[in-house]
Amino acid sequence: MKIRRIITLTVFLSFLCLALSGIMLFFSPQGRVAYWAGWTFLGLEKDQYSAIHTTFMVLFLVVGIWHIVLNWRAITGYLKNRAREVRIVTPESSIAFAVVLLFVLGPLLGFPPFRQFLDAGEDVKAYWESVRGAPPWGHAEENPLSRFCRGMEDFERIENQRLVSIDCDDAVAALRAEGLAVAGSDERLVDIARANGTTPQALAGIIQGVAQPISPGQALAALVPGGTDLRFRIPYSGLGRMTLREYAREYGYDLEEILGTLTGGGVEVDPDTRLREEATRLGIDPEGVIEIMNREARPGSTGS
């Protein structure tokens, strides 16, 4: 058994897997579309192709370095002139460097055909979105069923100019009536979909079926008990990537008021750490942090 043969064959096979997974990622939908519509190819989901691509990148890097070490004499031989002297700058090395530089600068500066190639990738992703649909907001499938129902009410009101009420208990009943196993309103949409062999998009269609039209007065009263509006806004997407400081600046809130409100609720949050990380530490999700702020900001709130 020869190590050189093992390394060379591993380089070859890992290159094939790296190339194939890269092609699949190029032709796959955007992540938000893939996860929402349950996109798969040859039985694998987009995040599985991404995992394969990443792990084979590591393997290719390791065996590639080993391959260079084993073939170092041949490589340095390519840099020798007729006098057998090593020269870094040779006609061959200059061409190789120029090709690599072109593939670095080409996509960065938008040179053709790199620009057209990347645009084609965007067109492919736009095609998938047109035929498979997109979630109402980023990572909607990760919301618990109860929050998804409330989010769909807001989405219909703002995006489609429709005032509707989606009762979470009715949504659970509708899903179960379709023969789907649902533990309760705290279960995430994506977990329900996976457990039942379906997609978040299909579940959303069933949930939207229980939407009931309501009047403007009913919509206002449903926001917060007593008919007052929410003090702190919960954005559709991107909240987890924000820090509290960025959230306050984005929506025009006073950061000190936010921190004081959270402290009143018994919660301490670093204003310069992403809300996703702080929420995970607290055992909730980013939206839960805003819900604590709204709860504590209500008149008569006693905190916890």
PDB file of C-alpha atoms in Angstrom:
ATOM      1  CA  MET A   1       0.000   0.000   0.000  1.00  0.00           C
ATOM      2  CA  LYS A   2       1.534   3.287  -1.157  1.00  0.00           C
ATOM      3  CA  ILE A   3       0.711   6.551   0.618  1.00  0.00           C
ATOM      4  CA  ARG A   4       1.294   8.571  -2.551  1.00  0.00           C
ATOM      5  CA  ARG A   5      -1.435   6.669  -4.372  1.00  0.00           C
ATOM      6  CA  ILE A   6      -3.844   7.059  -1.442  1.00  0.00           C
ATOM      7  CA  ILE A   7      -3.259  10.807  -1.276  1.00  0.00           C
ATOM      8  CA  THR A   8      -3.584  11.291  -5.044  1.00  0.00           C
ATOM      9  CA  LEU A   9      -6.814   9.298  -5.232  1.00  0.00           C
ATOM     10  CA  THR A  10      -8.222  11.122  -2.199  1.00  0.00           C
ATOM     11  CA  VAL A  11      -7.402  14.469  -3.813  1.00  0.00           C
ATOM     12  CA  PHE A  12      -9.199  13.343  -6.964  1.00  0.00           C
ATOM     13  CA  LEU A  13     -12.318  12.032  -5.189  1.00  0.00           C
ATOM     14  CA  SER A  14     -12.577  14.979  -2.804  1.00  0.00           C
ATOM     15  CA  PHE A  15     -12.261  17.333  -5.774  1.00  0.00           C
ATOM     16  CA  LEU A  16     -15.199  15.580  -7.451  1.00  0.00           C
ATOM     17  CA  CYS A  17     -17.367  15.811  -4.303  1.00  0.00           C
ATOM     18  CA  LEU A  18     -16.360  19.430  -3.743  1.00  0.00           C
ATOM     19  CA  ALA A  19     -17.199  20.310  -7.339  1.00  0.00           C
ATOM     20  CA  LEU A  20     -20.545  18.471  -7.346  1.00  0.00           C
ATOM     21  CA  SER A  21     -21.693  19.970  -4.041  1.00  0.00           C
ATOM     22  CA  GLY A  22     -20.627  23.415  -5.260  1.00  0.00           C
ATOM     23  CA  ILE A  23     -22.668  22.967  -8.436  1.00  0.00           C
ATOM     24  CA  MET A  24     -25.691  21.933  -6.365  1.00  0.00           C
ATOM     25  CA  LEU A  25     -25.332  25.024  -4.167  1.00  0.00           C
ATOM     26  CA  PHE A  26     -25.030  27.234  -7.254  1.00  0.00           C
ATOM     27  CA  PHE A  27     -28.283  25.885  -8.729  1.00  0.00           C
ATOM     28  CA  SER A  28     -30.168  25.683  -5.413  1.00  0.00           C
ATOM     29  CA  PRO A  29     -32.699  28.299  -4.226  1.00  0.00           C
ATOM     30  CA  GLN A  30     -31.936  30.961  -1.641  1.00  0.00           C
ATOM     31  CA  GLY A  31     -31.862  29.463   1.848  1.00  0.00           C
ATOM     32  CA  ARG A  32     -35.117  31.114   2.906  1.00  0.00           C
ATOM     33  CA  VAL A  33     -36.889  29.610  -0.122  1.00  0.00           C
ATOM     34  CA  ALA A  34     -35.257  26.196   0.242  1.00  0.00           C
ATOM     35  CA  TYR A  35     -36.174  25.815   3.903  1.00  0.00           C
ATOM     36  CA  TRP A  36     -39.685  27.206   3.426  1.00  0.00           C
ATOM     37  CA  ALA A  37     -40.624  25.065   0.420  1.00  0.00           C
ATOM     38  CA  GLY A  38     -38.657  21.982   1.507  1.00  0.00           C
ATOM     39  CA  TRP A  39     -36.372  21.980  -1.554  1.00  0.00           C
ATOM     40  CA  THR A  40     -34.340  18.808  -2.051  1.00  0.00           C
ATOM     41  CA  PHE A  41     -32.290  17.277  -4.847  1.00  0.00           C
ATOM     42  CA  LEU A  42     -31.367  13.603  -4.966  1.00  0.00           C
ATOM     43  CA  GLY A  43     -32.832  13.321  -1.473  1.00  0.00           C
ATOM     44  CA  LEU A  44     -30.580  15.959   0.095  1.00  0.00           C
ATOM     45  CA  GLU A  45     -31.573  19.386   1.459  1.00  0.00           C
ATOM     46  CA  LYS A  46     -29.627  22.576   0.844  1.00  0.00           C
ATOM     47  CA  ASP A  47     -28.053  22.624   4.305  1.00  0.00           C
ATOM     48  CA  GLN A  48     -26.884  19.031   3.749  1.00  0.00           C
ATOM     49  CA  TYR A  49     -25.184  20.013   0.497  1.00  0.00           C
ATOM     50  CA  SER A  50     -23.635  22.940   2.355  1.00  0.00           C
ATOM     51  CA  ALA A  51     -22.356  20.610   5.093  1.00  0.00           C
ATOM     52  CA  ILE A  52     -20.870  18.230   2.517  1.00  0.00           C
ATOM     53  CA  HIS A  53     -19.227  21.123   0.666  1.00  0.00           C
ATOM     54  CA  THR A  54     -17.681  22.478   3.874  1.00  0.00           C
ATOM     55  CA  THR A  55     -16.337  19.134   5.128  1.00  0.00           C
ATOM     56  CA  PHE A  56     -14.890  18.201   1.736  1.00  0.00           C
ATOM     57  CA  MET A  57     -13.255  21.628   1.582  1.00  0.00           C
ATOM     58  CA  VAL A  58     -11.390  20.698   4.768  1.00  0.00           C
ATOM     59  CA  LEU A  59     -10.471  17.250   3.407  1.00  0.00           C
ATOM     60  CA  PHE A  60      -9.311  18.708   0.089  1.00  0.00           C
ATOM     61  CA  LEU A  61      -7.210  21.289   1.933  1.00  0.00           C
ATOM     62  CA  VAL A  62      -5.500  18.636   4.097  1.00  0.00           C
ATOM     63  CA  VAL A  63      -4.766  16.117   1.338  1.00  0.00           C
ATOM     64  CA  GLY A  64      -3.910  18.949  -1.059  1.00  0.00           C
ATOM     65  CA  ILE A  65      -1.163  20.160   1.276  1.00  0.00           C
ATOM     66  CA  TRP A  66       0.032  16.576   1.702  1.00  0.00           C
ATOM     67  CA  HIS A  67       0.026  16.135  -2.085  1.00  0.00           C
ATOM     68  CA  ILE A  68       2.150  19.268  -2.471  1.00  0.00           C
ATOM     69  CA  VAL A  69       4.647  17.977   0.084  1.00  0.00           C
ATOM     70  CA  LEU A  70       4.909  14.623  -1.687  1.00  0.00           C
ATOM     71  CA  ASN A  71       5.383  16.316  -5.051  1.00  0.00           C
ATOM     72  CA  TRP A  72       7.486  19.261  -3.922  1.00  0.00           C
ATOM     73  CA  ARG A  73      10.455  18.234  -6.072  1.00  0.00           C
ATOM     74  CA  ALA A  74       8.305  18.163  -9.205  1.00  0.00           C
ATOM     75  CA  ILE A  75       6.718  21.518  -8.344  1.00  0.00           C
ATOM     76  CA  THR A  76      10.070  23.222  -7.824  1.00  0.00           C
ATOM     77  CA  GLY A  77      11.191  21.616 -11.066  1.00  0.00           C
ATOM     78  CA  TYR A  78       8.559  23.653 -12.890  1.00  0.00           C
ATOM     79  CA  LEU A  79      10.281  26.812 -11.585  1.00  0.00           C
ATOM     80  CA  LYS A  80      13.745  25.923 -12.887  1.00  0.00           C
ATOM     81  CA  ASN A  81      15.248  27.425 -15.994  1.00  0.00           C
ATOM     82  CA  ARG A  82      17.491  25.639 -18.472  1.00  0.00           C
ATOM     83  CA  ALA A  83      20.438  26.162 -16.165  1.00  0.00           C
ATOM     84  CA  ARG A  84      18.466  24.228 -13.484  1.00  0.00           C
ATOM     85  CA  GLU A  85      18.247  27.379 -11.346  1.00  0.00           C
ATOM     86  CA  VAL A  86      15.019  28.050  -9.425  1.00  0.00           C
ATOM     87  CA  ARG A  87      13.263  31.219 -10.573  1.00  0.00           C
ATOM     88  CA  ILE A  88      10.024  32.374  -8.994  1.00  0.00           C
ATOM     89  CA  VAL A  89       9.142  34.462 -12.039  1.00  0.00           C
ATOM     90  CA  THR A  90       9.042  32.302 -15.139  1.00  0.00           C
ATOM     91  CA  PRO A  91       6.759  32.456 -18.185  1.00  0.00           C
ATOM     92  CA  GLU A  92       4.729  29.547 -16.795  1.00  0.00           C
ATOM     93  CA  SER A  93       4.459  30.899 -13.234  1.00  0.00           C
ATOM     94  CA  SER A  94       3.543  34.340 -14.584  1.00  0.00           C
ATOM     95  CA  ILE A  95       0.674  32.874 -16.611  1.00  0.00           C
ATOM     96  CA  ALA A  96      -0.527  30.827 -13.620  1.00  0.00           C
ATOM     97  CA  PHE A  97      -0.423  33.902 -11.378  1.00  0.00           C
ATOM     98  CA  ALA A  98      -2.274  35.967 -13.977  1.00  0.00           C
ATOM     99  CA  VAL A  99      -5.045  33.350 -14.262  1.00  0.00           C
ATOM    100  CA  VAL A 100      -5.495  33.228 -10.480  1.00  0.00           C
ATOM    101  CA  LEU A 101      -5.475  37.042 -10.230  1.00  0.00           C
ATOM    102  CA  LEU A 102      -8.083  37.238 -12.999  1.00  0.00           C
ATOM    103  CA  PHE A 103     -10.399  34.885 -11.087  1.00  0.00           C
ATOM    104  CA  VAL A 104      -9.984  37.023  -7.964  1.00  0.00           C
ATOM    105  CA  LEU A 105     -10.462  40.440  -9.563  1.00  0.00           C
ATOM    106  CA  GLY A 106     -12.982  39.334 -12.180  1.00  0.00           C
ATOM    107  CA  PRO A 107     -15.964  38.802  -9.846  1.00  0.00           C
ATOM    108  CA  LEU A 108     -14.915  41.653  -7.533  1.00  0.00           C
ATOM    109  CA  LEU A 109     -14.769  44.220 -10.337  1.00  0.00           C
ATOM    110  CA  GLY A 110     -17.567  42.742 -12.427  1.00  0.00           C
ATOM    111  CA  PHE A 111     -15.470  41.779 -15.448  1.00  0.00           C
ATOM    112  CA  PRO A 112     -17.201  39.707 -18.130  1.00  0.00           C
ATOM    113  CA  PRO A 113     -17.845  36.796 -18.200  1.00  0.00           C
ATOM    114  CA  PHE A 114     -17.679  36.678 -14.393  1.00  0.00           C
ATOM    115  CA  ARG A 115     -20.482  39.211 -13.997  1.00  0.00           C
ATOM    116  CA  GLN A 116     -22.722  37.281 -16.388  1.00  0.00           C
ATOM    117  CA  PHE A 117     -21.947  34.019 -14.606  1.00  0.00           C
ATOM    118  CA  LEU A 118     -22.869  35.445 -11.188  1.00  0.00           C
ATOM    119  CA  ASP A 119     -25.974  37.108 -12.640  1.00  0.00           C
ATOM    120  CA  ALA A 120     -27.008  33.736 -14.020  1.00  0.00           C
ATOM    121  CA  GLY A 121     -26.784  32.330 -10.504  1.00  0.00           C
ATOM    122  CA  GLU A 122     -29.076  35.077  -9.234  1.00  0.00           C
ATOM    123  CA  ASP A 123     -31.498  34.369 -12.072  1.00  0.00           C
ATOM    124  CA  VAL A 124     -31.588  30.705 -11.077  1.00  0.00           C
ATOM    125  CA  LYS A 125     -32.406  31.626  -7.497  1.00  0.00           C
ATOM    126  CA  ALA A 126     -35.071  34.095  -8.645  1.00  0.00           C
ATOM    127  CA  TYR A 127     -36.590  31.317 -10.750  1.00  0.00           C
ATOM    128  CA  TRP A 128     -36.856  29.020  -7.743  1.00  0.00           C
ATOM    129  CA  GLU A 129     -38.551  31.763  -5.738  1.00  0.00           C
ATOM    130  CA  SER A 130     -41.075  32.368  -8.521  1.00  0.00           C
ATOM    131  CA  VAL A 131     -42.049  28.698  -8.783  1.00  0.00           C
ATOM    132  CA  ARG A 132     -41.681  27.570  -5.172  1.00  0.00           C
ATOM    133  CA  GLY A 133     -42.655  30.740  -3.311  1.00  0.00           C
ATOM    134  CA  ALA A 134     -40.937  32.528  -0.429  1.00  0.00           C
ATOM    135  CA  PRO A 135     -41.667  32.778   3.301  1.00  0.00           C
ATOM    136  CA  PRO A 136     -43.626  35.811   4.516  1.00  0.00           C
ATOM    137  CA  TRP A 137     -40.520  36.916   6.457  1.00  0.00           C
ATOM    138  CA  GLY A 138     -37.012  35.600   6.963  1.00  0.00           C
ATOM    139  CA  HIS A 139     -36.855  32.238   8.785  1.00  0.00           C
ATOM    140  CA  ALA A 140     -40.601  32.262   9.421  1.00  0.00           C
ATOM    141  CA  GLU A 141     -40.418  28.469   9.638  1.00  0.00           C
ATOM    142  CA  GLU A 142     -38.395  28.731  12.850  1.00  0.00           C
ATOM    143  CA  ASN A 143     -41.200  30.526  14.704  1.00  0.00           C
ATOM    144  CA  PRO A 144     -43.355  28.666  17.221  1.00  0.00           C
ATOM    145  CA  LEU A 145     -46.853  28.098  15.885  1.00  0.00           C
ATOM    146  CA  SER A 146     -48.321  30.708  18.248  1.00  0.00           C
ATOM    147  CA  ARG A 147     -45.913  33.416  17.080  1.00  0.00           C
ATOM    148  CA  PHE A 148     -46.311  32.411  13.450  1.00  0.00           C
ATOM    149  CA  CYS A 149     -50.083  32.941  13.691  1.00  0.00           C
ATOM    150  CA  ARG A 150     -49.569  36.429  15.142  1.00  0.00           C
ATOM    151  CA  GLY A 151     -46.922  37.192  12.558  1.00  0.00           C
ATOM    152  CA  MET A 152     -49.263  36.179   9.738  1.00  0.00           C
ATOM    153  CA  GLU A 153     -51.887  38.568  11.087  1.00  0.00           C
ATOM    154  CA  ASP A 154     -49.337  41.398  10.904  1.00  0.00           C
ATOM    155  CA  PHE A 155     -48.117  40.249   7.499  1.00  0.00           C
ATOM    156  CA  GLU A 156     -51.638  40.222   6.059  1.00  0.00           C
ATOM    157  CA  ARG A 157     -52.368  43.656   7.549  1.00  0.00           C
ATOM    158  CA  ILE A 158     -49.200  45.343   6.289  1.00  0.00           C
ATOM    159  CA  GLU A 159     -48.395  43.494   3.063  1.00  0.00           C
ATOM    160  CA  ASN A 160     -51.843  42.545   1.784  1.00  0.00           C
ATOM    161  CA  GLN A 161     -53.944  45.270   3.452  1.00  0.00           C
ATOM    162  CA  ARG A 162     -56.195  42.614   4.997  1.00  0.00           C
ATOM    163  CA  LEU A 163     -57.387  42.662   8.595  1.00  0.00           C
ATOM    164  CA  VAL A 164     -57.662  39.078   9.800  1.00  0.00           C
ATOM    165  CA  SER A 165     -57.510  37.120  13.017  1.00  0.00           C
ATOM    166  CA  ILE A 166     -55.784  33.729  13.121  1.00  0.00           C
ATOM    167  CA  ASP A 167     -56.676  31.855  16.287  1.00  0.00           C
ATOM    168  CA  CYS A 168     -53.800  29.545  17.212  1.00  0.00           C
ATOM    169  CA  ASP A 169     -56.115  26.906  18.706  1.00  0.00           C
ATOM    170  CA  ASP A 170     -58.088  26.865  15.466  1.00  0.00           C
ATOM    171  CA  ALA A 171     -54.819  26.508  13.545  1.00  0.00           C
ATOM    172  CA  VAL A 172     -53.787  23.514  15.666  1.00  0.00           C
ATOM    173  CA  ALA A 173     -57.206  21.936  15.149  1.00  0.00           C
ATOM    174  CA  ALA A 174     -57.009  22.501  11.389  1.00  0.00           C
ATOM    175  CA  LEU A 175     -53.570  20.905  11.193  1.00  0.00           C
ATOM    176  CA  ARG A 176     -54.720  17.894  13.196  1.00  0.00           C
ATOM    177  CA  ALA A 177     -57.814  17.607  11.004  1.00  0.00           C
ATOM    178  CA  GLU A 178     -55.418  17.124   8.081  1.00  0.00           C
ATOM    179  CA  GLY A 179     -53.915  14.146   9.879  1.00  0.00           C
ATOM    180  CA  LEU A 180     -50.806  15.994  11.078  1.00  0.00           C
ATOM    181  CA  ALA A 181     -49.276  15.381  14.493  1.00  0.00           C
ATOM    182  CA  VAL A 182     -48.954  18.664  16.406  1.00  0.00           C
ATOM    183  CA  ALA A 183     -47.765  18.715  20.021  1.00  0.00           C
ATOM    184  CA  GLY A 184     -49.013  22.223  20.704  1.00  0.00           C
ATOM    185  CA  SER A 185     -48.752  25.911  19.914  1.00  0.00           C
ATOM    186  CA  ASP A 186     -45.176  26.101  21.255  1.00  0.00           C
ATOM    187  CA  GLU A 187     -43.859  23.717  18.600  1.00  0.00           C
ATOM    188  CA  ARG A 188     -41.881  25.323  15.784  1.00  0.00           C
ATOM    189  CA  LEU A 189     -43.333  25.263  12.291  1.00  0.00           C
ATOM    190  CA  VAL A 190     -40.218  23.579  10.859  1.00  0.00           C
ATOM    191  CA  ASP A 191     -40.341  20.840  13.516  1.00  0.00           C
ATOM    192  CA  ILE A 192     -43.994  20.129  12.763  1.00  0.00           C
ATOM    193  CA  ALA A 193     -43.179  19.929   9.053  1.00  0.00           C
ATOM    194  CA  ARG A 194     -40.248  17.543   9.530  1.00  0.00           C
ATOM    195  CA  ALA A 195     -42.175  15.291  11.907  1.00  0.00           C
ATOM    196  CA  ASN A 196     -44.986  14.971   9.371  1.00  0.00           C
ATOM    197  CA  GLY A 197     -42.956  14.741   6.169  1.00  0.00           C
ATOM    198  CA  THR A 198     -44.260  17.999   4.742  1.00  0.00           C
ATOM    199  CA  THR A 199     -43.077  21.602   4.330  1.00  0.00           C
ATOM    200  CA  PRO A 200     -43.577  24.797   6.342  1.00  0.00           C
ATOM    201  CA  GLN A 201     -45.151  26.268   3.222  1.00  0.00           C
ATOM    202  CA  ALA A 202     -47.856  23.581   3.184  1.00  0.00           C
ATOM    203  CA  LEU A 203     -48.544  24.141   6.891  1.00  0.00           C
ATOM    204  CA  ALA A 204     -48.867  27.885   6.312  1.00  0.00           C
ATOM    205  CA  GLY A 205     -51.530  27.248   3.684  1.00  0.00           C
ATOM    206  CA  ILE A 206     -53.589  25.258   6.187  1.00  0.00           C
ATOM    207  CA  ILE A 207     -53.106  27.910   8.869  1.00  0.00           C
ATOM    208  CA  GLN A 208     -54.177  30.697   6.526  1.00  0.00           C
ATOM    209  CA  GLY A 209     -57.349  28.745   5.913  1.00  0.00           C
ATOM    210  CA  VAL A 210     -58.584  29.538   9.445  1.00  0.00           C
ATOM    211  CA  ALA A 211     -58.038  33.305   9.058  1.00  0.00           C
ATOM    212  CA  GLN A 212     -61.180  35.285   9.847  1.00  0.00           C
ATOM    213  CA  PRO A 213     -61.807  38.878   8.648  1.00  0.00           C
ATOM    214  CA  ILE A 214     -62.037  41.447  11.446  1.00  0.00           C
ATOM    215  CA  SER A 215     -62.880  45.137  11.712  1.00  0.00           C
ATOM    216  CA  PRO A 216     -60.295  47.905  12.259  1.00  0.00           C
ATOM    217  CA  GLY A 217     -61.528  48.289  15.843  1.00  0.00           C
ATOM    218  CA  GLN A 218     -61.073  44.579  16.538  1.00  0.00           C
ATOM    219  CA  ALA A 219     -57.588  44.700  15.019  1.00  0.00           C
ATOM    220  CA  LEU A 220     -56.569  47.570  17.301  1.00  0.00           C
ATOM    221  CA  ALA A 221     -57.990  45.905  20.396  1.00  0.00           C
ATOM    222  CA  ALA A 222     -56.155  42.675  19.594  1.00  0.00           C
ATOM    223  CA  LEU A 223     -52.717  44.294  19.646  1.00  0.00           C
ATOM    224  CA  VAL A 224     -52.523  44.647  23.436  1.00  0.00           C
ATOM    225  CA  PRO A 225     -55.199  44.067  26.090  1.00  0.00           C
ATOM    226  CA  GLY A 226     -56.969  47.402  26.703  1.00  0.00           C
ATOM    227  CA  GLY A 227     -56.690  48.535  23.072  1.00  0.00           C
ATOM    228  CA  THR A 228     -53.291  50.295  23.346  1.00  0.00           C
ATOM    229  CA  ASP A 229     -50.523  49.729  20.819  1.00  0.00           C
ATOM    230  CA  LEU A 230     -47.284  47.883  21.394  1.00  0.00           C
ATOM    231  CA  ARG A 231     -44.574  50.117  22.859  1.00  0.00           C
ATOM    232  CA  PHE A 232     -41.712  48.259  21.173  1.00  0.00           C
ATOM    233  CA  ARG A 233     -41.940  46.959  17.644  1.00  0.00           C
ATOM    234  CA  ILE A 234     -41.113  43.357  16.696  1.00  0.00           C
ATOM    235  CA  PRO A 235     -39.639  43.378  13.166  1.00  0.00           C
ATOM    236  CA  TYR A 236     -40.469  40.590  10.730  1.00  0.00           C
ATOM    237  CA  SER A 237     -36.860  39.517  10.304  1.00  0.00           C
ATOM    238  CA  GLY A 238     -33.286  40.362  11.239  1.00  0.00           C
ATOM    239  CA  LEU A 239     -33.960  40.889  14.941  1.00  0.00           C
ATOM    240  CA  GLY A 240     -31.575  38.131  16.033  1.00  0.00           C
ATOM    241  CA  ARG A 241     -28.695  39.733  14.131  1.00  0.00           C
ATOM    242  CA  MET A 242     -29.189  43.090  15.870  1.00  0.00           C
ATOM    243  CA  THR A 243     -27.804  44.246  19.172  1.00  0.00           C
ATOM    244  CA  LEU A 244     -30.112  46.191  21.486  1.00  0.00           C
ATOM    245  CA  ARG A 245     -28.149  49.321  20.648  1.00  0.00           C
ATOM    246  CA  GLU A 246     -28.727  48.764  16.919  1.00  0.00           C
ATOM    247  CA  TYR A 247     -32.399  47.957  17.544  1.00  0.00           C
ATOM    248  CA  ALA A 248     -32.887  51.211  19.486  1.00  0.00           C
ATOM    249  CA  ARG A 249     -31.134  53.252  16.804  1.00  0.00           C
ATOM    250  CA  GLU A 250     -33.032  51.546  13.959  1.00  0.00           C
ATOM    251  CA  TYR A 251     -36.492  52.164  15.409  1.00  0.00           C
ATOM    252  CA  GLY A 252     -35.880  55.407  17.282  1.00  0.00           C
ATOM    253  CA  TYR A 253     -36.077  54.115  20.867  1.00  0.00           C
ATOM    254  CA  ASP A 254     -34.122  55.282  23.898  1.00  0.00           C
ATOM    255  CA  LEU A 255     -31.565  52.614  24.794  1.00  0.00           C
ATOM    256  CA  GLU A 256     -31.528  53.524  28.479  1.00  0.00           C
ATOM    257  CA  GLU A 257     -35.307  53.176  28.600  1.00  0.00           C
ATOM    258  CA  ILE A 258     -35.043  49.723  27.020  1.00  0.00           C
ATOM    259  CA  LEU A 259     -32.364  48.567  29.465  1.00  0.00           C
ATOM    260  CA  GLY A 260     -34.363  49.950  32.398  1.00  0.00           C
ATOM    261  CA  THR A 261     -37.500  48.188  31.185  1.00  0.00           C
ATOM    262  CA  LEU A 262     -35.665  44.877  30.926  1.00  0.00           C
ATOM    263  CA  THR A 263     -34.114  45.335  34.349  1.00  0.00           C
ATOM    264  CA  GLY A 264     -37.607  45.913  35.727  1.00  0.00           C
ATOM    265  CA  GLY A 265     -38.539  42.531  34.300  1.00  0.00           C
ATOM    266  CA  GLY A 266     -35.571  40.884  35.985  1.00  0.00           C
ATOM    267  CA  VAL A 267     -33.572  40.549  32.759  1.00  0.00           C
ATOM    268  CA  GLU A 268     -30.059  41.831  32.108  1.00  0.00           C
ATOM    269  CA  VAL A 269     -28.998  42.092  28.459  1.00  0.00           C
ATOM    270  CA  ASP A 270     -25.693  43.296  27.024  1.00  0.00           C
ATOM    271  CA  PRO A 271     -26.640  46.089  24.585  1.00  0.00           C
ATOM    272  CA  ASP A 272     -23.649  45.321  22.353  1.00  0.00           C
ATOM    273  CA  THR A 273     -24.191  41.557  21.985  1.00  0.00           C
ATOM    274  CA  ARG A 274     -26.446  40.160  19.281  1.00  0.00           C
ATOM    275  CA  LEU A 275     -29.959  39.504  20.529  1.00  0.00           C
ATOM    276  CA  ARG A 276     -29.834  35.911  19.261  1.00  0.00           C
ATOM    277  CA  GLU A 277     -26.919  35.171  21.577  1.00  0.00           C
ATOM    278  CA  GLU A 278     -28.446  36.984  24.542  1.00  0.00           C
ATOM    279  CA  ALA A 279     -31.822  35.307  23.995  1.00  0.00           C
ATOM    280  CA  THR A 280     -30.188  31.880  23.836  1.00  0.00           C
ATOM    281  CA  ARG A 281     -28.450  32.606  27.135  1.00  0.00           C
ATOM    282  CA  LEU A 282     -31.821  33.530  28.652  1.00  0.00           C
ATOM    283  CA  GLY A 283     -33.530  30.422  27.257  1.00  0.00           C
ATOM    284  CA  ILE A 284     -35.886  32.357  24.949  1.00  0.00           C
ATOM    285  CA  ASP A 285     -35.828  33.657  21.377  1.00  0.00           C
ATOM    286  CA  PRO A 286     -35.055  37.242  20.239  1.00  0.00           C
ATOM    287  CA  GLU A 287     -38.749  38.081  19.890  1.00  0.00           C
ATOM    288  CA  GLY A 288     -39.189  36.984  23.496  1.00  0.00           C
ATOM    289  CA  VAL A 289     -36.845  39.777  24.616  1.00  0.00           C
ATOM    290  CA  ILE A 290     -39.067  42.357  22.913  1.00  0.00           C
ATOM    291  CA  GLU A 291     -42.142  40.733  24.434  1.00  0.00           C
ATOM    292  CA  ILE A 292     -40.635  41.182  27.899  1.00  0.00           C
ATOM    293  CA  MET A 293     -40.041  44.852  27.087  1.00  0.00           C
ATOM    294  CA  ASN A 294     -43.648  45.300  25.937  1.00  0.00           C
ATOM    295  CA  ARG A 295     -44.996  43.480  28.983  1.00  0.00           C
ATOM    296  CA  GLU A 296     -43.001  45.605  31.389  1.00  0.00           C
ATOM    297  CA  ALA A 297     -43.829  48.802  29.506  1.00  0.00           C
ATOM    298  CA  ARG A 298     -47.591  48.358  29.945  1.00  0.00           C
ATOM    299  CA  PRO A 299     -49.262  50.649  32.460  1.00  0.00           C
ATOM    300  CA  GLY A 300     -49.736  48.865  35.767  1.00  0.00           C
ATOM    301  CA  SER A 301     -47.093  46.211  35.061  1.00  0.00           C
ATOM    302  CA  THR A 302     -45.507  44.937  38.258  1.00  0.00           C
ATOM    303  CA  GLY A 303     -42.516  43.201  36.655  1.00  0.00           C
ATOM    304  CA  SER A 304     -41.229  39.830  37.725  1.00  0.00           C
TER     305      SER A 304
END
